Amino acid sequence: MRVAFAGTPEFAERALAAIHAAGHKVPLVLTQPDRPAGRGLKLQPSPVKAFALAHDIAVAQPRSLRLDGRFTDDAEAAREALEAAAADVMVVAAYGLILPEWVLAQPRHGCINIHASLLPRWRGAAPVQRAIEAGDAETGISIMQMDRGLDTGDVLLVEALPIGAGDTAGTLTERLADRGGRLVVDALARLDAGDVMRTPQPQAGVTYASKVLKSEAPIDWRQPAVRIERRIRAFDPFPGASGVLGGETVKCWRAECVAGSGAPGEVIGVQADGLVVACGEGALRLTELQRPAGRRLPAAAFLQRGSVRIGDRFALPDAVAADEPFPG
């Protein structure tokens, strides 16, 4: 099949690589414009663009696909490129732009999306993070026929994947990316053969995975330890859960729930294997931490580089209420 592709991060690059390896012709890739990155803030191509250029695939990087918006010229150029590509189908994975109706209708088989959840649970921008944060036992990949709604289209294929007790957003995304690439190749074969089944999503069980913001990083130690531990894993690698200790912002990358009590945010144990902090319910042993401009360190190495004593307190974020709403 002739498969146009729209995607940006590594999760999407895995799918593009699988489609290419399966022998499908990819006449065009849409991806986000280059972004500044690294210490020099030089413009860097997305992983999808890098793969496309390495395999002589044409690339378009419109800032918008709206034909009546601020970047109309970009959208018009993208439309011309899509028409010239004459794709049978477009595969979309973590692209980052809303596809207007003219894009959805352009390929013969429309557009199919690789979505990292078991739809209709966790529609939206951050399904992996919100699934971990909510304590879900499993997630998965849904291959969905795209329509005008937000992740509301019929599901073509689905495969579940358990969420491990130590999974972070990074490790879980890695495993889901491999599943997504394999599953979308299967879906393309079924589309080509005309034997794909479309299953409408049920109305019950819909939840929304809102985009993760940097403003969510501060830890509210008044929350139960189990909830904070899940959030720490959900926010790894971005934005990283953090607390303010002695006026210094400390990233908390790894923790485990332990017995203990004290005022929320109070350091109740300083041990070689971790820093124990009291929470609203129970306590957390922080085992991997990071100071500003420093590296992630095991607790023992972190404690060698600065004095932390029992009775010290992590500050409580003023903007977060103790009964903060919890997704899911």
Tab-separated table of C-alpha atoms in Angstrom:
chain	number	residue	atom	x	y	z
A	1	MET	CA	0.000	0.000	0.000
A	2	ARG	CA	0.956	3.643	-0.354
A	3	VAL	CA	1.076	4.865	3.247
A	4	ALA	CA	1.437	8.520	4.169
A	5	PHE	CA	2.649	8.973	7.740
A	6	ALA	CA	2.184	11.708	10.341
A	7	GLY	CA	4.138	11.574	13.599
A	8	THR	CA	6.921	13.211	15.575
A	9	PRO	CA	8.589	11.471	18.583
A	10	GLU	CA	10.411	8.160	18.932
A	11	PHE	CA	7.129	6.361	19.636
A	12	ALA	CA	6.026	7.331	16.112
A	13	GLU	CA	9.430	6.607	14.558
A	14	ARG	CA	9.122	2.971	15.683
A	15	ALA	CA	5.839	2.668	13.797
A	16	LEU	CA	7.248	4.317	10.676
A	17	ALA	CA	10.225	1.951	10.746
A	18	ALA	CA	7.898	-1.067	11.030
A	19	ILE	CA	5.746	0.137	8.125
A	20	HIS	CA	8.834	0.730	5.988
A	21	ALA	CA	10.320	-2.669	6.904
A	22	ALA	CA	7.037	-4.385	5.967
A	23	GLY	CA	7.524	-3.210	2.387
A	24	HIS	CA	4.869	-0.509	2.173
A	25	LYS	CA	5.651	2.505	0.017
A	26	VAL	CA	5.815	5.680	2.127
A	27	PRO	CA	5.555	8.624	-0.292
A	28	LEU	CA	5.290	11.362	2.352
A	29	VAL	CA	5.906	12.024	6.029
A	30	LEU	CA	4.349	14.867	8.000
A	31	THR	CA	6.133	15.839	11.202
A	32	GLN	CA	6.501	18.807	13.533
A	33	PRO	CA	8.947	21.613	12.650
A	34	ASP	CA	12.501	21.271	13.960
A	35	ARG	CA	12.858	22.360	17.598
A	36	PRO	CA	15.821	23.779	19.534
A	37	ALA	CA	17.433	21.184	21.795
A	38	GLY	CA	20.636	20.501	23.697
A	39	ARG	CA	22.946	22.937	25.426
A	40	GLY	CA	23.443	24.988	22.284
A	41	LEU	CA	19.691	25.030	21.555
A	42	LYS	CA	20.370	24.141	17.944
A	43	LEU	CA	17.424	23.157	15.779
A	44	GLN	CA	17.022	19.391	15.819
A	45	PRO	CA	14.854	17.219	13.558
A	46	SER	CA	12.244	14.974	15.114
A	47	PRO	CA	13.016	11.229	15.248
A	48	VAL	CA	10.433	10.716	12.488
A	49	LYS	CA	12.094	13.290	10.229
A	50	ALA	CA	15.521	11.786	10.880
A	51	PHE	CA	14.257	8.340	9.832
A	52	ALA	CA	12.540	9.748	6.744
A	53	LEU	CA	15.625	11.601	5.549
A	54	ALA	CA	17.793	8.522	6.119
A	55	HIS	CA	15.443	6.515	3.872
A	56	ASP	CA	14.858	9.128	1.145
A	57	ILE	CA	11.235	9.782	2.132
A	58	ALA	CA	9.768	13.189	1.350
A	59	VAL	CA	9.069	15.318	4.439
A	60	ALA	CA	6.638	18.172	5.068
A	61	GLN	CA	6.669	20.173	8.324
A	62	PRO	CA	3.623	22.444	8.350
A	63	ARG	CA	3.063	24.594	11.431
A	64	SER	CA	-0.675	24.097	10.940
A	65	LEU	CA	-3.042	22.168	8.675
A	66	ARG	CA	-5.864	24.689	8.870
A	67	LEU	CA	-6.578	26.208	5.465
A	68	ASP	CA	-8.073	29.345	7.024
A	69	GLY	CA	-5.639	29.967	9.863
A	70	ARG	CA	-2.447	31.867	10.621
A	71	PHE	CA	-0.251	29.458	8.655
A	72	THR	CA	-2.452	28.984	5.606
A	73	ASP	CA	0.563	28.819	3.279
A	74	ASP	CA	1.920	25.860	5.271
A	75	ALA	CA	-1.425	24.082	5.082
A	76	GLU	CA	-1.773	24.690	1.342
A	77	ALA	CA	1.703	23.294	0.724
A	78	ALA	CA	0.881	20.245	2.839
A	79	ARG	CA	-2.329	19.682	0.906
A	80	GLU	CA	-0.461	19.783	-2.389
A	81	ALA	CA	2.099	17.312	-1.040
A	82	LEU	CA	-0.620	14.943	0.207
A	83	GLU	CA	-2.470	15.060	-3.086
A	84	ALA	CA	0.745	14.319	-4.965
A	85	ALA	CA	1.502	11.426	-2.608
A	86	ALA	CA	-1.751	9.691	-3.665
A	87	ALA	CA	-1.728	7.636	-0.462
A	88	ASP	CA	-4.100	4.726	0.101
A	89	VAL	CA	-4.099	5.465	3.832
A	90	MET	CA	-2.442	7.764	6.349
A	91	VAL	CA	-1.052	6.390	9.614
A	92	VAL	CA	-0.929	8.874	12.489
A	93	ALA	CA	1.067	8.420	15.695
A	94	ALA	CA	1.720	11.187	18.237
A	95	TYR	CA	1.827	13.817	15.497
A	96	GLY	CA	0.974	16.873	17.575
A	97	LEU	CA	-1.367	18.664	15.159
A	98	ILE	CA	-5.129	18.314	14.844
A	99	LEU	CA	-6.080	16.817	11.491
A	100	PRO	CA	-8.886	18.795	9.823
A	101	GLU	CA	-11.580	17.082	7.805
A	102	TRP	CA	-9.842	17.651	4.484
A	103	VAL	CA	-6.895	15.537	5.686
A	104	LEU	CA	-9.103	12.770	7.096
A	105	ALA	CA	-10.922	12.457	3.792
A	106	GLN	CA	-7.897	12.627	1.482
A	107	PRO	CA	-6.570	9.011	1.481
A	108	ARG	CA	-8.738	6.239	0.034
A	109	HIS	CA	-8.886	4.403	3.376
A	110	GLY	CA	-8.866	7.571	5.463
A	111	CYS	CA	-6.524	7.982	8.442
A	112	ILE	CA	-5.783	5.432	11.158
A	113	ASN	CA	-4.254	6.317	14.509
A	114	ILE	CA	-1.940	4.355	16.812
A	115	HIS	CA	-3.259	5.275	20.253
A	116	ALA	CA	-1.508	4.153	23.445
A	117	SER	CA	-4.514	3.121	25.515
A	118	LEU	CA	-7.416	0.685	25.593
A	119	LEU	CA	-10.033	2.998	24.128
A	120	PRO	CA	-12.342	4.485	25.277
A	121	ARG	CA	-10.187	4.733	28.404
A	122	TRP	CA	-7.700	7.582	28.212
A	123	ARG	CA	-8.610	9.452	25.097
A	124	GLY	CA	-6.407	12.501	24.666
A	125	ALA	CA	-2.809	13.661	24.787
A	126	ALA	CA	-1.169	11.734	27.663
A	127	PRO	CA	-2.675	8.242	27.936
A	128	VAL	CA	0.505	6.551	29.161
A	129	GLN	CA	1.129	9.010	31.990
A	130	ARG	CA	-2.478	9.114	33.142
A	131	ALA	CA	-2.800	5.330	33.138
A	132	ILE	CA	0.192	5.000	35.477
A	133	GLU	CA	-0.959	7.901	37.627
A	134	ALA	CA	-4.411	6.357	38.030
A	135	GLY	CA	-2.975	2.999	39.073
A	136	ASP	CA	-4.385	1.086	36.089
A	137	ALA	CA	-3.375	-2.564	35.982
A	138	GLU	CA	-3.107	-2.580	32.184
A	139	THR	CA	-3.046	-0.396	29.128
A	140	GLY	CA	-2.408	-1.230	25.473
A	141	ILE	CA	-2.509	-0.149	21.859
A	142	SER	CA	-5.679	0.684	19.940
A	143	ILE	CA	-5.543	1.067	16.163
A	144	MET	CA	-8.400	3.472	15.485
A	145	GLN	CA	-10.098	4.796	12.363
A	146	MET	CA	-9.910	8.556	12.836
A	147	ASP	CA	-12.991	10.769	12.680
A	148	ARG	CA	-13.724	14.368	13.632
A	149	GLY	CA	-13.880	13.646	17.371
A	150	LEU	CA	-11.091	13.373	19.929
A	151	ASP	CA	-10.065	9.703	19.721
A	152	THR	CA	-13.703	8.695	19.176
A	153	GLY	CA	-13.377	6.615	16.003
A	154	ASP	CA	-14.015	2.909	15.483
A	155	VAL	CA	-11.331	0.554	16.788
A	156	LEU	CA	-9.775	-1.736	14.173
A	157	LEU	CA	-7.367	-3.706	16.375
A	158	VAL	CA	-6.494	-3.667	20.056
A	159	GLU	CA	-3.894	-5.386	22.211
A	160	ALA	CA	-3.573	-5.118	25.989
A	161	LEU	CA	-0.310	-4.782	27.911
A	162	PRO	CA	0.109	-5.073	31.707
A	163	ILE	CA	1.561	-2.104	33.580
A	164	GLY	CA	4.417	-3.275	35.795
A	165	ALA	CA	4.844	-2.101	39.378
A	166	GLY	CA	8.055	-0.300	38.404
A	167	ASP	CA	6.963	1.031	35.022
A	168	THR	CA	7.631	4.687	34.288
A	169	ALA	CA	6.109	6.643	31.426
A	170	GLY	CA	9.421	6.129	29.620
A	171	THR	CA	9.667	2.354	30.028
A	172	LEU	CA	5.994	1.778	29.301
A	173	THR	CA	6.118	3.968	26.180
A	174	GLU	CA	9.080	1.907	24.943
A	175	ARG	CA	7.091	-1.326	25.187
A	176	LEU	CA	3.977	0.235	23.703
A	177	ALA	CA	5.960	1.600	20.761
A	178	ASP	CA	7.047	-1.899	19.762
A	179	ARG	CA	3.458	-3.171	20.051
A	180	GLY	CA	2.154	-0.210	18.068
A	181	GLY	CA	4.505	-0.827	15.159
A	182	ARG	CA	3.603	-4.502	14.962
A	183	LEU	CA	-0.129	-3.902	15.321
A	184	VAL	CA	-0.338	-1.165	12.702
A	185	VAL	CA	1.427	-3.397	10.148
A	186	ASP	CA	-1.220	-6.035	10.887
A	187	ALA	CA	-3.972	-3.433	10.439
A	188	LEU	CA	-2.539	-2.321	7.082
A	189	ALA	CA	-2.483	-5.917	5.844
A	190	ARG	CA	-6.121	-6.337	6.855
A	191	LEU	CA	-7.099	-3.073	5.190
A	192	ASP	CA	-5.369	-4.121	1.997
A	193	ALA	CA	-7.172	-7.486	2.063
A	194	GLY	CA	-10.523	-5.879	2.874
A	195	ASP	CA	-11.123	-7.986	6.000
A	196	VAL	CA	-10.668	-5.434	8.788
A	197	MET	CA	-13.462	-5.176	11.374
A	198	ARG	CA	-14.500	-1.799	12.778
A	199	THR	CA	-15.792	-1.839	16.350
A	200	PRO	CA	-17.539	1.320	17.596
A	201	GLN	CA	-16.306	2.496	20.979
A	202	PRO	CA	-18.758	2.024	23.864
A	203	GLN	CA	-20.202	5.092	25.548
A	204	ALA	CA	-19.380	3.732	29.004
A	205	GLY	CA	-15.883	3.997	30.415
A	206	VAL	CA	-14.720	7.138	28.622
A	207	THR	CA	-11.891	9.013	30.380
A	208	TYR	CA	-9.677	11.840	29.151
A	209	ALA	CA	-5.904	12.031	29.450
A	210	SER	CA	-5.094	15.718	29.594
A	211	LYS	CA	-1.657	16.917	28.527
A	212	VAL	CA	0.985	16.750	31.268
A	213	LEU	CA	2.136	20.238	32.232
A	214	LYS	CA	5.317	21.416	33.959
A	215	SER	CA	3.082	23.003	36.581
A	216	GLU	CA	2.088	19.497	37.730
A	217	ALA	CA	5.655	18.633	38.779
A	218	PRO	CA	5.544	19.864	42.430
A	219	ILE	CA	4.731	17.028	44.840
A	220	ASP	CA	1.911	17.606	47.290
A	221	TRP	CA	3.126	15.593	50.277
A	222	ARG	CA	-0.376	15.764	51.805
A	223	GLN	CA	-1.452	13.155	49.268
A	224	PRO	CA	-1.222	9.415	50.123
A	225	ALA	CA	2.193	7.873	49.522
A	226	VAL	CA	0.796	5.390	46.990
A	227	ARG	CA	-0.592	8.226	44.872
A	228	ILE	CA	2.636	10.221	44.968
A	229	GLU	CA	4.675	7.143	44.023
A	230	ARG	CA	2.514	6.600	40.951
A	231	ARG	CA	2.848	10.239	39.957
A	232	ILE	CA	6.647	10.046	40.261
A	233	ARG	CA	6.652	7.148	37.787
A	234	ALA	CA	4.080	8.791	35.524
A	235	PHE	CA	6.189	11.961	35.246
A	236	ASP	CA	9.422	10.172	34.348
A	237	PRO	CA	10.988	11.393	32.076
A	238	PHE	CA	8.803	14.541	31.784
A	239	PRO	CA	8.315	16.805	33.658
A	240	GLY	CA	9.799	14.957	36.644
A	241	ALA	CA	8.132	15.119	40.050
A	242	SER	CA	9.864	17.581	42.351
A	243	GLY	CA	9.975	18.901	45.884
A	244	VAL	CA	11.632	21.904	47.506
A	245	LEU	CA	14.011	20.983	50.323
A	246	GLY	CA	16.089	23.669	52.054
A	247	GLY	CA	15.182	26.153	49.333
A	248	GLU	CA	16.483	23.826	46.603
A	249	THR	CA	14.268	22.102	44.010
A	250	VAL	CA	14.968	18.381	44.055
A	251	LYS	CA	13.691	16.017	41.378
A	252	CYS	CA	12.400	12.730	42.760
A	253	TRP	CA	12.822	9.988	40.155
A	254	ARG	CA	12.312	6.769	42.082
A	255	ALA	CA	10.480	5.943	45.287
A	256	GLU	CA	8.832	3.123	47.176
A	257	CYS	CA	6.004	3.133	49.688
A	258	VAL	CA	6.998	2.301	53.280
A	259	ALA	CA	5.442	2.453	56.714
A	260	GLY	CA	5.935	5.674	58.628
A	261	SER	CA	4.206	8.780	59.869
A	262	GLY	CA	4.887	12.433	60.467
A	263	ALA	CA	3.946	15.834	59.172
A	264	PRO	CA	3.509	15.746	55.364
A	265	GLY	CA	6.851	16.520	53.749
A	266	GLU	CA	8.882	15.812	56.893
A	267	VAL	CA	12.076	13.808	56.558
A	268	ILE	CA	11.629	10.923	59.020
A	269	GLY	CA	14.550	8.767	57.926
A	270	VAL	CA	17.988	9.348	56.387
A	271	GLN	CA	19.394	6.014	55.276
A	272	ALA	CA	21.934	4.773	52.765
A	273	ASP	CA	19.167	3.217	50.699
A	274	GLY	CA	16.872	6.226	50.683
A	275	LEU	CA	15.432	9.364	52.153
A	276	VAL	CA	12.158	8.609	53.973
A	277	VAL	CA	9.530	11.329	53.758
A	278	ALA	CA	6.154	11.371	55.514
A	279	CYS	CA	3.056	11.753	53.351
A	280	GLY	CA	-0.636	12.323	54.024
A	281	GLU	CA	-0.960	8.553	54.392
A	282	GLY	CA	2.153	6.447	54.890
A	283	ALA	CA	5.618	7.449	53.745
A	284	LEU	CA	7.924	7.261	50.752
A	285	ARG	CA	11.524	6.128	50.583
A	286	LEU	CA	13.126	8.256	47.848
A	287	THR	CA	15.860	6.177	46.235
A	288	GLU	CA	16.877	8.280	43.205
A	289	LEU	CA	17.098	12.077	43.277
A	290	GLN	CA	18.565	14.969	41.327
A	291	ARG	CA	19.699	18.466	42.271
A	292	PRO	CA	19.423	21.401	39.830
A	293	ALA	CA	21.982	21.068	37.007
A	294	GLY	CA	23.078	17.741	38.470
A	295	ARG	CA	22.664	14.129	37.438
A	296	ARG	CA	20.223	11.544	38.697
A	297	LEU	CA	21.852	9.913	41.698
A	298	PRO	CA	21.127	6.972	43.978
A	299	ALA	CA	20.125	8.185	47.430
A	300	ALA	CA	23.517	7.320	48.989
A	301	ALA	CA	25.418	9.443	46.443
A	302	PHE	CA	22.840	12.239	46.690
A	303	LEU	CA	23.208	12.408	50.485
A	304	GLN	CA	27.020	12.554	50.248
A	305	ARG	CA	26.775	15.835	48.341
A	306	GLY	CA	24.672	17.728	50.860
A	307	SER	CA	23.415	17.578	54.413
A	308	VAL	CA	19.867	16.306	54.983
A	309	ARG	CA	18.724	15.607	58.540
A	310	ILE	CA	15.728	14.002	60.179
A	311	GLY	CA	13.187	16.740	60.826
A	312	ASP	CA	13.957	18.696	57.653
A	313	ARG	CA	10.846	19.476	55.640
A	314	PHE	CA	9.921	19.476	51.980
A	315	ALA	CA	7.805	22.561	51.323
A	316	LEU	CA	4.127	22.109	50.565
A	317	PRO	CA	3.029	23.687	47.262
A	318	ASP	CA	0.630	26.532	48.086
A	319	ALA	CA	-1.267	26.204	44.808
A	320	VAL	CA	-2.247	22.556	45.373
A	321	ALA	CA	-5.141	21.698	47.662
A	322	ALA	CA	-4.925	18.623	49.892
A	323	ASP	CA	-8.003	17.186	48.163
A	324	GLU	CA	-6.710	17.805	44.635
A	325	PRO	CA	-8.885	16.118	41.995
A	326	PHE	CA	-7.324	12.943	40.694
A	327	PRO	CA	-7.662	11.815	37.066
A	328	GLY	CA	-9.612	8.653	36.437
